mmCIF file of C-alpha atoms and ligand atoms in Angstrom:
data_model
loop_
_atom_site.group_PDB
_atom_site.id
_atom_site.type_symbol
_atom_site.label_atom_id
_atom_site.label_comp_id
_atom_site.label_asym_id
_atom_site.label_seq_id
_atom_site.Cartn_x
_atom_site.Cartn_y
_atom_site.Cartn_z
ATOM 1 C CA UNK A 20 103.521 75.482 75.249
ATOM 2 C CA UNK A 21 102.338 78.753 76.746
ATOM 3 C CA UNK A 22 103.685 80.009 80.080
ATOM 4 C CA UNK A 23 101.173 81.066 82.728
ATOM 5 C CA UNK A 24 103.221 83.019 85.233
ATOM 6 C CA UNK A 25 101.689 83.046 88.769
ATOM 7 C CA UNK A 26 105.000 83.439 90.667
ATOM 8 C CA UNK A 27 105.293 87.218 90.840
ATOM 9 C CA UNK A 28 106.275 87.205 94.615
ATOM 10 C CA UNK A 29 109.409 85.311 93.468
ATOM 11 C CA UNK A 30 110.156 87.789 90.667
ATOM 12 C CA UNK A 31 108.422 89.770 87.970
ATOM 13 C CA UNK A 32 108.773 90.460 84.269
ATOM 14 C CA UNK A 33 110.637 93.672 83.489
ATOM 15 C CA UNK A 34 108.146 96.187 82.026
ATOM 16 C CA UNK A 35 108.745 96.981 78.332
ATOM 17 C CA UNK A 36 108.814 100.714 79.219
ATOM 18 C CA UNK A 37 111.545 99.936 81.787
ATOM 19 C CA UNK A 38 113.541 98.044 79.267
ATOM 20 C CA UNK A 39 113.306 100.781 76.582
ATOM 21 C CA UNK A 40 114.542 103.413 79.217
ATOM 22 C CA UNK A 41 117.630 101.412 80.366
ATOM 23 C CA UNK A 42 118.861 99.898 77.048
ATOM 24 C CA UNK A 43 120.936 102.981 76.030
ATOM 25 C CA UNK A 44 122.716 102.852 79.394
ATOM 26 C CA UNK A 45 124.737 99.741 78.551
ATOM 27 C CA UNK A 46 126.589 100.575 75.379
ATOM 28 C CA UNK A 47 125.919 104.266 74.757
ATOM 29 C CA UNK A 48 125.498 106.146 77.992
ATOM 30 C CA UNK A 49 127.857 103.920 80.024
ATOM 31 C CA UNK A 50 129.785 106.605 81.955
ATOM 32 C CA UNK A 51 130.473 106.745 85.632
ATOM 33 C CA UNK A 52 128.359 109.475 87.306
ATOM 34 C CA UNK A 53 131.319 110.335 89.622
ATOM 35 C CA UNK A 54 133.520 111.334 86.672
ATOM 36 C CA UNK A 55 134.460 114.912 86.040
ATOM 37 C CA UNK A 56 133.763 114.711 82.266
ATOM 38 C CA UNK A 57 130.385 115.551 80.803
ATOM 39 C CA UNK A 58 129.960 111.969 79.378
ATOM 40 C CA UNK A 59 130.059 110.472 82.915
ATOM 41 C CA UNK A 60 128.535 113.416 84.748
ATOM 42 C CA UNK A 61 125.355 113.514 82.727
ATOM 43 C CA UNK A 62 124.472 110.109 84.307
ATOM 44 C CA UNK A 63 124.097 111.786 87.653
ATOM 45 C CA UNK A 64 120.969 113.499 86.355
ATOM 46 C CA UNK A 65 119.451 110.034 85.578
ATOM 47 C CA UNK A 66 120.080 108.932 89.131
ATOM 48 C CA UNK A 67 118.490 112.110 90.441
ATOM 49 C CA UNK A 68 115.381 111.459 88.418
ATOM 50 C CA UNK A 69 115.242 107.854 89.596
ATOM 51 C CA UNK A 70 115.523 108.975 93.216
ATOM 52 C CA UNK A 71 112.615 111.376 92.723
ATOM 53 C CA UNK A 72 110.474 108.663 91.055
ATOM 54 C CA UNK A 73 111.106 106.196 93.876
ATOM 55 C CA UNK A 74 110.471 108.880 96.547
ATOM 56 C CA UNK A 75 107.200 109.862 94.769
ATOM 57 C CA UNK A 76 105.965 106.188 94.950
ATOM 58 C CA UNK A 77 106.542 105.852 98.663
ATOM 59 C CA UNK A 78 105.809 109.446 99.682
ATOM 60 C CA UNK A 79 109.188 110.578 101.037
ATOM 61 C CA UNK A 80 111.931 113.034 100.313
ATOM 62 C CA UNK A 81 114.301 111.928 97.573
ATOM 63 C CA UNK A 82 117.212 112.494 100.029
ATOM 64 C CA UNK A 83 115.858 109.648 102.134
ATOM 65 C CA UNK A 84 116.252 107.134 99.261
ATOM 66 C CA UNK A 85 119.454 105.020 99.213
ATOM 67 C CA UNK A 86 119.950 102.707 96.281
ATOM 68 C CA UNK A 87 121.247 99.211 97.120
ATOM 69 C CA UNK A 88 121.607 95.866 95.326
ATOM 70 C CA UNK A 89 118.203 94.635 96.371
ATOM 71 C CA UNK A 90 115.928 93.616 99.167
ATOM 72 C CA UNK A 91 118.460 91.405 100.938
ATOM 73 C CA UNK A 92 121.089 94.169 101.139
ATOM 74 C CA UNK A 93 118.574 96.739 102.305
ATOM 75 C CA UNK A 94 117.372 94.417 105.099
ATOM 76 C CA UNK A 95 120.936 93.554 106.155
ATOM 77 C CA UNK A 96 121.983 97.260 105.937
ATOM 78 C CA UNK A 97 119.053 98.412 108.049
ATOM 79 C CA UNK A 98 119.728 95.917 110.771
ATOM 80 C CA UNK A 99 123.455 96.162 110.829
ATOM 81 C CA UNK A 100 123.307 100.020 110.410
ATOM 82 C CA UNK A 101 120.906 100.523 113.225
ATOM 83 C CA UNK A 102 122.849 98.254 115.650
ATOM 84 C CA UNK A 103 126.188 99.858 114.858
ATOM 85 C CA UNK A 104 124.641 103.303 115.536
ATOM 86 C CA UNK A 105 123.363 102.070 118.981
ATOM 87 C CA UNK A 106 126.322 100.037 120.274
ATOM 88 C CA UNK A 107 125.110 99.972 123.943
ATOM 89 C CA UNK A 108 121.758 98.261 123.170
ATOM 90 C CA UNK A 109 121.764 94.559 122.818
ATOM 91 C CA UNK A 110 118.256 93.494 121.934
ATOM 92 C CA UNK A 111 116.421 93.094 118.556
ATOM 93 C CA UNK A 112 112.798 92.235 118.078
ATOM 94 C CA UNK A 113 111.486 90.628 114.935
ATOM 95 C CA UNK A 114 108.850 87.961 113.967
ATOM 96 C CA UNK A 115 108.933 84.282 113.170
ATOM 97 C CA UNK A 116 107.642 84.760 109.760
ATOM 98 C CA UNK A 117 110.195 87.200 108.280
ATOM 99 C CA UNK A 118 111.912 86.473 105.028
ATOM 100 C CA UNK A 119 115.355 84.855 105.491
ATOM 101 C CA UNK A 120 117.101 88.112 104.566
ATOM 102 C CA UNK A 121 115.925 89.419 107.960
ATOM 103 C CA UNK A 122 115.631 86.181 109.985
ATOM 104 C CA UNK A 123 119.031 84.789 109.169
ATOM 105 C CA UNK A 124 120.711 88.080 109.867
ATOM 106 C CA UNK A 125 118.910 88.416 113.238
ATOM 107 C CA UNK A 126 119.607 84.878 114.247
ATOM 108 C CA UNK A 127 123.329 85.367 113.529
ATOM 109 C CA UNK A 128 123.243 88.302 115.959
ATOM 110 C CA UNK A 129 122.740 85.825 118.775
ATOM 111 C CA UNK A 130 126.321 84.586 118.201
ATOM 112 C CA UNK A 131 127.500 88.187 118.894
ATOM 113 C CA UNK A 132 125.845 88.650 122.206
ATOM 114 C CA UNK A 133 122.448 90.001 121.154
ATOM 115 C CA UNK A 134 119.102 88.900 122.478
ATOM 116 C CA UNK A 135 116.796 88.301 119.598
ATOM 117 C CA UNK A 136 113.055 88.104 120.205
ATOM 118 C CA UNK A 137 110.919 86.435 117.466
ATOM 119 C CA UNK A 138 107.277 87.381 117.963
ATOM 120 C CA UNK A 139 104.661 84.643 117.391
ATOM 121 C CA UNK A 140 101.753 84.792 114.999
ATOM 122 C CA UNK A 141 98.360 83.296 115.338
ATOM 123 C CA UNK A 142 96.735 80.757 113.001
ATOM 124 C CA UNK A 143 95.695 83.438 110.589
ATOM 125 C CA UNK A 144 99.330 84.776 110.509
ATOM 126 C CA UNK A 145 98.588 87.856 112.647
ATOM 127 C CA UNK A 146 100.752 89.463 115.318
ATOM 128 C CA UNK A 147 99.705 90.110 118.897
ATOM 129 C CA UNK A 148 100.726 93.747 119.487
ATOM 130 C CA UNK A 149 100.477 93.322 123.306
ATOM 131 C CA UNK A 150 103.370 90.844 123.070
ATOM 132 C CA UNK A 151 105.447 93.379 121.103
ATOM 133 C CA UNK A 152 104.629 96.065 123.747
ATOM 134 C CA UNK A 153 105.617 93.702 126.515
ATOM 135 C CA UNK A 154 108.966 92.776 124.919
ATOM 136 C CA UNK A 155 110.023 96.376 124.146
ATOM 137 C CA UNK A 156 112.533 97.766 126.681
ATOM 138 C CA UNK A 157 115.358 100.171 127.173
ATOM 139 C CA UNK A 158 117.818 97.659 125.827
ATOM 140 C CA UNK A 159 116.051 97.381 122.455
ATOM 141 C CA UNK A 160 118.049 98.840 119.582
ATOM 142 C CA UNK A 161 115.774 97.849 116.732
ATOM 143 C CA UNK A 162 112.462 96.293 115.827
ATOM 144 C CA UNK A 163 112.263 94.869 112.364
ATOM 145 C CA UNK A 164 108.864 93.593 111.160
ATOM 146 C CA UNK A 165 107.847 92.921 107.588
ATOM 147 C CA UNK A 166 105.025 94.923 106.007
ATOM 148 C CA UNK A 167 103.432 91.934 104.243
ATOM 149 C CA UNK A 168 104.412 88.238 104.131
ATOM 150 C CA UNK A 169 105.844 86.889 100.935
ATOM 151 C CA UNK A 170 104.244 83.503 101.339
ATOM 152 C CA UNK A 171 100.668 84.264 102.563
ATOM 153 C CA UNK A 172 100.463 88.063 101.587
ATOM 154 C CA UNK A 173 99.209 88.725 105.148
ATOM 155 C CA UNK A 174 99.697 92.476 105.881
ATOM 156 C CA UNK A 175 100.743 93.591 109.352
ATOM 157 C CA UNK A 176 99.309 96.882 110.773
ATOM 158 C CA UNK A 177 102.712 98.521 110.241
ATOM 159 C CA UNK A 178 101.771 102.175 110.921
ATOM 160 C CA UNK A 179 100.389 101.175 114.239
ATOM 161 C CA UNK A 180 103.491 99.143 115.020
ATOM 162 C CA UNK A 181 105.817 101.961 113.897
ATOM 163 C CA UNK A 182 103.995 104.337 116.283
ATOM 164 C CA UNK A 183 104.272 101.939 119.150
ATOM 165 C CA UNK A 184 107.935 101.260 118.664
ATOM 166 C CA UNK A 185 109.194 104.723 117.861
ATOM 167 C CA UNK A 186 106.952 106.107 120.673
ATOM 168 C CA UNK A 187 109.337 104.262 122.927
ATOM 169 C CA UNK A 188 112.417 105.741 121.311
ATOM 170 C CA UNK A 189 113.336 102.544 119.442
ATOM 171 C CA UNK A 190 114.297 102.473 115.766
ATOM 172 C CA UNK A 191 111.804 100.691 113.482
ATOM 173 C CA UNK A 192 112.518 99.023 110.112
ATOM 174 C CA UNK A 193 110.106 97.289 107.871
ATOM 175 C CA UNK A 194 110.795 94.862 104.945
ATOM 176 C CA UNK A 195 108.286 96.151 102.399
ATOM 177 C CA UNK A 196 109.727 94.153 99.523
ATOM 178 C CA UNK A 197 106.282 92.625 98.702
ATOM 179 C CA UNK A 198 104.237 95.750 99.277
ATOM 180 C CA UNK A 199 105.867 98.567 97.288
ATOM 181 C CA UNK A 200 104.008 98.986 94.048
ATOM 182 C CA UNK A 201 101.016 96.916 95.284
ATOM 183 C CA UNK A 202 99.729 99.176 98.080
ATOM 184 C CA UNK A 203 99.916 102.978 98.203
ATOM 185 C CA UNK A 204 102.379 104.196 100.858
ATOM 186 C CA UNK A 205 102.979 107.674 102.295
ATOM 187 C CA UNK A 206 106.025 107.582 104.446
ATOM 188 C CA UNK A 207 105.822 111.335 105.171
ATOM 189 C CA UNK A 208 102.704 110.574 107.219
ATOM 190 C CA UNK A 209 104.166 107.469 109.077
ATOM 191 C CA UNK A 210 106.791 106.891 111.804
ATOM 192 C CA UNK A 211 108.587 104.160 109.973
ATOM 193 C CA UNK A 212 112.394 104.919 110.293
ATOM 194 C CA UNK A 213 113.640 102.527 107.608
ATOM 195 C CA UNK A 214 112.008 100.590 104.787
ATOM 196 C CA UNK A 215 113.310 98.023 102.238
ATOM 197 C CA UNK A 216 112.085 97.501 98.745
ATOM 198 C CA UNK A 217 113.410 95.490 95.798
ATOM 199 C CA UNK A 218 113.225 96.314 92.092
ATOM 200 C CA UNK A 219 112.619 92.824 90.723
ATOM 201 C CA UNK A 220 109.347 92.568 92.621
ATOM 202 C CA UNK A 221 107.862 95.565 90.753
ATOM 203 C CA UNK A 222 108.821 95.020 87.182
ATOM 204 C CA UNK A 223 112.365 96.574 87.376
ATOM 205 C CA UNK A 224 115.578 94.456 86.819
ATOM 206 C CA UNK A 225 117.061 92.136 89.461
ATOM 207 C CA UNK A 226 119.974 93.322 91.643
ATOM 208 C CA UNK A 227 118.715 96.789 92.591
ATOM 209 C CA UNK A 228 116.681 98.036 95.538
ATOM 210 C CA UNK A 229 116.157 100.828 97.963
ATOM 211 C CA UNK A 230 116.677 101.411 101.630
ATOM 212 C CA UNK A 231 114.526 104.317 102.800
ATOM 213 C CA UNK A 232 116.178 106.060 105.777
ATOM 214 C CA UNK A 233 114.186 108.710 107.378
ATOM 215 C CA UNK A 234 116.092 111.986 108.036
ATOM 216 C CA UNK A 235 117.591 111.879 111.500
ATOM 217 C CA UNK A 236 117.508 108.038 111.856
ATOM 218 C CA UNK A 237 120.462 106.532 113.749
ATOM 219 C CA UNK A 238 122.325 104.617 110.986
ATOM 220 C CA UNK A 239 125.913 103.698 110.431
ATOM 221 C CA UNK A 240 126.807 102.585 106.774
ATOM 222 C CA UNK A 241 126.883 98.929 106.145
ATOM 223 C CA UNK A 242 128.888 99.213 102.791
ATOM 224 C CA UNK A 243 131.799 101.449 103.067
ATOM 225 C CA UNK A 244 134.257 102.783 100.479
ATOM 226 C CA UNK A 245 133.456 105.658 98.104
ATOM 227 C CA UNK A 246 131.153 108.614 98.688
ATOM 228 C CA UNK A 247 128.155 107.394 96.688
ATOM 229 C CA UNK A 248 124.680 107.620 98.040
ATOM 230 C CA UNK A 249 125.489 110.504 100.391
ATOM 231 C CA UNK A 250 128.090 108.299 102.051
ATOM 232 C CA UNK A 251 125.479 105.808 103.215
ATOM 233 C CA UNK A 252 126.109 103.116 100.597
ATOM 234 C CA UNK A 253 129.500 102.910 98.844
ATOM 235 C CA UNK A 254 130.086 101.356 95.433
ATOM 236 C CA UNK A 255 129.716 102.397 91.824
ATOM 237 C CA UNK A 256 126.013 102.681 91.119
ATOM 238 C CA UNK A 257 124.193 100.060 89.113
ATOM 239 C CA UNK A 258 122.970 102.715 86.690
ATOM 240 C CA UNK A 259 120.605 100.563 84.535
ATOM 241 C CA UNK A 260 119.160 98.993 87.599
ATOM 242 C CA UNK A 261 118.622 102.383 89.348
ATOM 243 C CA UNK A 262 117.130 104.028 86.269
ATOM 244 C CA UNK A 263 114.935 101.000 85.655
ATOM 245 C CA UNK A 264 113.756 100.998 89.194
ATOM 246 C CA UNK A 265 112.887 104.734 88.910
ATOM 247 C CA UNK A 266 110.768 104.032 85.866
ATOM 248 C CA UNK A 267 109.070 100.993 87.340
ATOM 249 C CA UNK A 268 108.184 103.096 90.362
ATOM 250 C CA UNK A 269 106.668 105.761 88.063
ATOM 251 C CA UNK A 270 104.597 103.132 86.203
ATOM 252 C CA UNK A 271 103.377 101.591 89.496
ATOM 253 C CA UNK A 272 102.416 105.074 90.920
ATOM 254 C CA UNK A 273 100.389 105.927 87.845
ATOM 255 C CA UNK A 274 98.194 102.823 87.937
ATOM 256 C CA UNK A 275 98.290 101.473 91.492
ATOM 257 C CA UNK A 276 94.585 101.626 92.206
ATOM 258 C CA UNK A 277 93.399 100.313 88.836
ATOM 259 C CA UNK A 278 96.003 97.489 88.857
ATOM 260 C CA UNK A 279 95.052 96.562 92.374
ATOM 261 C CA UNK A 280 91.430 96.118 91.463
ATOM 262 C CA UNK A 281 92.194 94.090 88.362
ATOM 263 C CA UNK A 282 94.678 91.784 90.161
ATOM 264 C CA UNK A 283 92.501 91.293 93.196
ATOM 265 C CA UNK A 284 89.578 90.306 91.024
ATOM 266 C CA UNK A 285 91.620 87.756 89.112
ATOM 267 C CA UNK A 286 93.211 86.454 92.364
ATOM 268 C CA UNK A 287 89.757 86.091 93.982
ATOM 269 C CA UNK A 288 88.380 84.255 90.976
ATOM 270 C CA UNK A 289 91.304 81.821 90.898
ATOM 271 C CA UNK A 290 91.140 81.319 94.628
ATOM 272 C CA UNK A 291 87.438 80.819 94.931
ATOM 273 C CA UNK A 292 87.254 78.444 92.014
ATOM 274 C CA UNK A 293 90.065 76.259 93.284
ATOM 275 C CA UNK A 294 88.742 76.151 96.820
ATOM 276 C CA UNK A 295 85.265 75.217 95.517
ATOM 277 C CA UNK A 296 86.414 72.535 93.119
ATOM 278 C CA UNK A 297 89.217 70.850 95.186
ATOM 279 C CA UNK A 298 88.005 68.996 98.250
ATOM 280 C CA UNK A 299 90.187 69.280 101.432
ATOM 281 C CA UNK A 300 91.775 72.546 100.347
ATOM 282 C CA UNK A 301 92.039 75.505 102.614
ATOM 283 C CA UNK A 302 93.285 79.113 102.443
ATOM 284 C CA UNK A 303 96.335 79.953 104.539
ATOM 285 C CA UNK A 304 96.388 83.378 106.204
ATOM 286 C CA UNK A 305 94.113 86.254 107.008
ATOM 287 C CA UNK A 306 91.648 86.618 104.163
ATOM 288 C CA UNK A 307 90.988 90.241 104.640
ATOM 289 C CA UNK A 308 94.295 91.883 105.449
ATOM 290 C CA UNK A 309 96.129 90.488 102.483
ATOM 291 C CA UNK A 310 98.100 91.672 99.418
ATOM 292 C CA UNK A 311 95.740 91.801 96.501
ATOM 293 C CA UNK A 312 97.936 89.585 94.315
ATOM 294 C CA UNK A 313 98.717 86.596 96.651
ATOM 295 C CA UNK A 314 96.838 83.399 97.592
ATOM 296 C CA UNK A 315 98.258 80.533 99.548
ATOM 297 C CA UNK A 316 96.233 77.326 99.389
ATOM 298 C CA UNK A 317 96.941 74.023 101.170
ATOM 299 C CA UNK A 318 95.826 70.661 99.659
ATOM 300 C CA UNK A 319 95.714 68.154 102.372
ATOM 301 C CA UNK A 320 97.592 64.916 102.261
ATOM 302 C CA UNK A 321 99.562 65.712 99.150
ATOM 303 C CA UNK A 322 102.977 67.172 98.402
ATOM 304 C CA UNK A 323 103.384 70.726 97.166
ATOM 305 C CA UNK A 324 106.271 69.705 94.968
ATOM 306 C CA UNK A 325 104.301 67.061 93.179
ATOM 307 C CA UNK A 326 101.580 69.651 92.478
ATOM 308 C CA UNK A 327 104.141 72.095 91.173
ATOM 309 C CA UNK A 328 105.652 69.500 88.840
ATOM 310 C CA UNK A 329 102.226 68.597 87.411
ATOM 311 C CA UNK A 330 101.240 72.353 86.979
ATOM 312 C CA UNK A 331 104.611 72.816 85.315
ATOM 313 C CA UNK A 332 103.656 70.296 82.663
ATOM 314 C CA UNK A 333 100.889 72.748 81.584
ATOM 315 C CA UNK A 334 103.275 75.691 81.704
ATOM 316 C CA UNK A 335 101.769 77.074 84.943
ATOM 317 C CA UNK A 336 104.345 78.520 87.236
ATOM 318 C CA UNK A 337 103.585 78.817 90.989
ATOM 319 C CA UNK A 338 105.609 78.021 94.147
ATOM 320 C CA UNK A 339 105.302 75.774 97.132
ATOM 321 C CA UNK A 340 105.458 76.460 100.800
ATOM 322 C CA UNK A 341 107.959 73.722 101.445
ATOM 323 C CA UNK A 342 111.633 73.855 100.552
ATOM 324 C CA UNK A 343 113.288 70.612 99.487
ATOM 325 C CA UNK A 344 116.569 70.939 101.317
ATOM 326 C CA UNK A 345 119.233 68.210 101.663
ATOM 327 C CA UNK A 346 116.805 65.342 101.120
ATOM 328 C CA UNK A 347 114.394 66.472 103.898
ATOM 329 C CA UNK A 348 111.080 68.067 102.971
ATOM 330 C CA UNK A 349 110.814 70.922 105.525
ATOM 331 C CA UNK A 350 107.394 72.728 105.505
ATOM 332 C CA UNK A 351 107.696 76.491 105.331
ATOM 333 C CA UNK A 352 108.664 78.306 108.595
ATOM 334 C CA UNK A 353 105.847 80.720 107.947
ATOM 335 C CA UNK A 354 103.075 78.059 107.868
ATOM 336 C CA UNK A 355 104.759 76.249 110.789
ATOM 337 C CA UNK A 356 104.618 79.477 112.768
ATOM 338 C CA UNK A 357 100.897 79.744 112.033
ATOM 339 C CA UNK A 358 100.370 76.225 113.337
ATOM 340 C CA UNK A 359 99.176 74.831 109.999
ATOM 341 C CA UNK A 360 98.948 71.108 110.430
ATOM 342 C CA UNK A 361 101.798 68.977 108.925
ATOM 343 C CA UNK A 362 99.546 67.345 106.373
ATOM 344 C CA UNK A 363 98.383 70.714 105.082
ATOM 345 C CA UNK A 364 101.701 72.669 105.267
ATOM 346 C CA UNK A 365 103.365 70.090 103.036
ATOM 347 C CA UNK A 366 100.795 70.527 100.376
ATOM 348 C CA UNK A 367 100.746 74.378 100.079
ATOM 349 C CA UNK A 368 100.906 76.269 96.913
ATOM 350 C CA UNK A 369 101.326 80.040 96.408
ATOM 351 C CA UNK A 370 99.857 81.700 93.380
ATOM 352 C CA UNK A 371 101.070 85.340 93.009
ATOM 353 C CA UNK A 372 99.723 87.490 90.247
ATOM 354 C CA UNK A 373 100.745 90.663 88.510
ATOM 355 C CA UNK A 374 99.311 93.318 86.164
ATOM 356 C CA UNK A 375 100.311 91.182 83.196
ATOM 357 C CA UNK A 376 97.992 88.247 84.123
ATOM 358 C CA UNK A 377 94.727 87.697 82.211
ATOM 359 C CA UNK A 378 91.372 86.238 82.734
ATOM 360 C CA UNK A 379 92.116 83.510 80.203
ATOM 361 C CA UNK A 380 95.134 82.390 82.291
ATOM 362 C CA UNK A 381 92.957 82.153 85.320
ATOM 363 C CA UNK A 382 90.383 80.098 83.466
ATOM 364 C CA UNK A 383 93.039 77.795 82.120
ATOM 365 C CA UNK A 384 94.584 77.198 85.661
ATOM 366 C CA UNK A 385 91.117 76.651 87.142
ATOM 367 C CA UNK A 386 90.505 73.988 84.518
ATOM 368 C CA UNK A 387 93.895 72.256 84.980
ATOM 369 C CA UNK A 388 94.252 72.291 88.778
ATOM 370 C CA UNK A 389 91.384 70.038 90.100
ATOM 371 C CA UNK A 390 92.296 66.925 87.977
ATOM 372 C CA UNK A 391 95.963 67.244 89.238
ATOM 373 C CA UNK A 392 94.769 67.374 92.844
ATOM 374 C CA UNK A 393 92.387 64.403 92.392
ATOM 375 C CA UNK A 394 95.149 62.335 90.643
ATOM 376 C CA UNK A 395 97.651 62.970 93.492
ATOM 377 C CA UNK A 396 95.038 62.219 96.119
ATOM 378 C CA UNK A 397 94.474 58.860 94.557
ATOM 379 C CA UNK A 398 98.152 58.145 94.850
ATOM 380 C CA UNK A 399 98.512 59.544 98.331
ATOM 381 C CA UNK A 400 99.441 57.047 101.129
ATOM 382 C CA UNK A 401 97.836 59.461 103.772
ATOM 383 C CA UNK A 402 94.293 59.706 102.343
ATOM 384 C CA UNK A 403 91.752 57.810 104.394
ATOM 385 C CA UNK A 404 94.514 56.756 106.957
HETATM 386 N N1 PLP B 19 112.169 90.302 101.649
HETATM 387 C C1 PLP B 19 111.034 89.723 101.175
HETATM 388 C C2 PLP B 19 109.770 89.741 101.981
HETATM 389 C C3 PLP B 19 111.174 89.000 99.924
HETATM 390 O O1 PLP B 19 110.055 88.456 99.400
HETATM 391 C C4 PLP B 19 112.339 88.983 99.236
HETATM 392 C C5 PLP B 19 112.554 88.188 98.039
HETATM 393 O O2 PLP B 19 111.832 87.222 97.831
HETATM 394 C C6 PLP B 19 113.470 89.602 99.869
HETATM 395 C C7 PLP B 19 113.376 90.228 101.045
HETATM 396 C C8 PLP B 19 114.877 89.610 99.195
HETATM 397 O O3 PLP B 19 114.878 90.464 98.059
HETATM 398 P P1 PLP B 19 115.954 90.460 96.955
HETATM 399 O O4 PLP B 19 115.699 89.215 96.173
HETATM 400 O O5 PLP B 19 115.914 91.725 96.153
HETATM 401 O O6 PLP B 19 117.334 90.250 97.621
#
């Protein structure tokens, strides 16, 4: 059976060009870049190149790129690093719709005497900047707000937010894990202080990421030990991961506009066809300010998990907005924050595309989905009640 992979916000396929570039680094060029000998030392050149490739994609100076183990570490390092550097300030502002890599870290801060403000979103998943402005004060050490939402694809006006926050002398971090490689960025022209990205969301291997730290940003290292990464992130470097991430950044930078257009067209075709052919379906999130690859659709009165299992029978991979945890089906915190009704939040499905998806895969999914929805509706105890 063929696999139709529409779960690229969860993870992506490693690009063939990336795999080719990193393969020699396992058994042939396996030295430690910190070694004195040539065999190890030559690897430092590879890291330098990857740093330049990553910097070129996001429009910053290579010295502002810190390699990490992924999005989660970058988010945690940004939050902890900013707070440790401003020990007298005790307030952090974030949003209700962040990824757990940010939200869990922030919520734990409450146990350590911090005040954590979680900004609300409206029913389209948009922030109210007036609320942010009102909550900013002299005790605020950090504002951390995601660039785009992983579940709905909704994009926040991050440059505007960064100007507002840094204009008040407060550090600003953004989790751009779902954005880098999908939307062109130019950090040299923005006032973002720190930005997280993750390799496995843009066709690099898992377990590598970047924390961008603008020169002059208050930051105290989260991982301490050796002198790697200019003393900002200790630990022997994940060389294949870093080199692979560099190559993936180069590939993304080369084709970003063209791929955006292709992916958006396929996503729109899939979304429009499903919304038209499935009664009681609705789009979640701001239709306009959205990542080009993501659509989040609710099918009223049925369970997302049941839809996923039936799609899976046809080899179609998507994801659902509810997490089945410890026997209770909790709808997604993002959809709940948007006020999506219970009956719709439970039946939400996210399709997330990549440059590797084809028209044929979209047509196949458009053909298979409506009968699945109709079948589950007939079985639903909620329909007509
Ligand atoms: N932030 C966002 C918005 C994400 O979507 C993810 C992964 O799904 C992460 C952070 C975590 O990244 P990683 O899996 O590299 O730790």
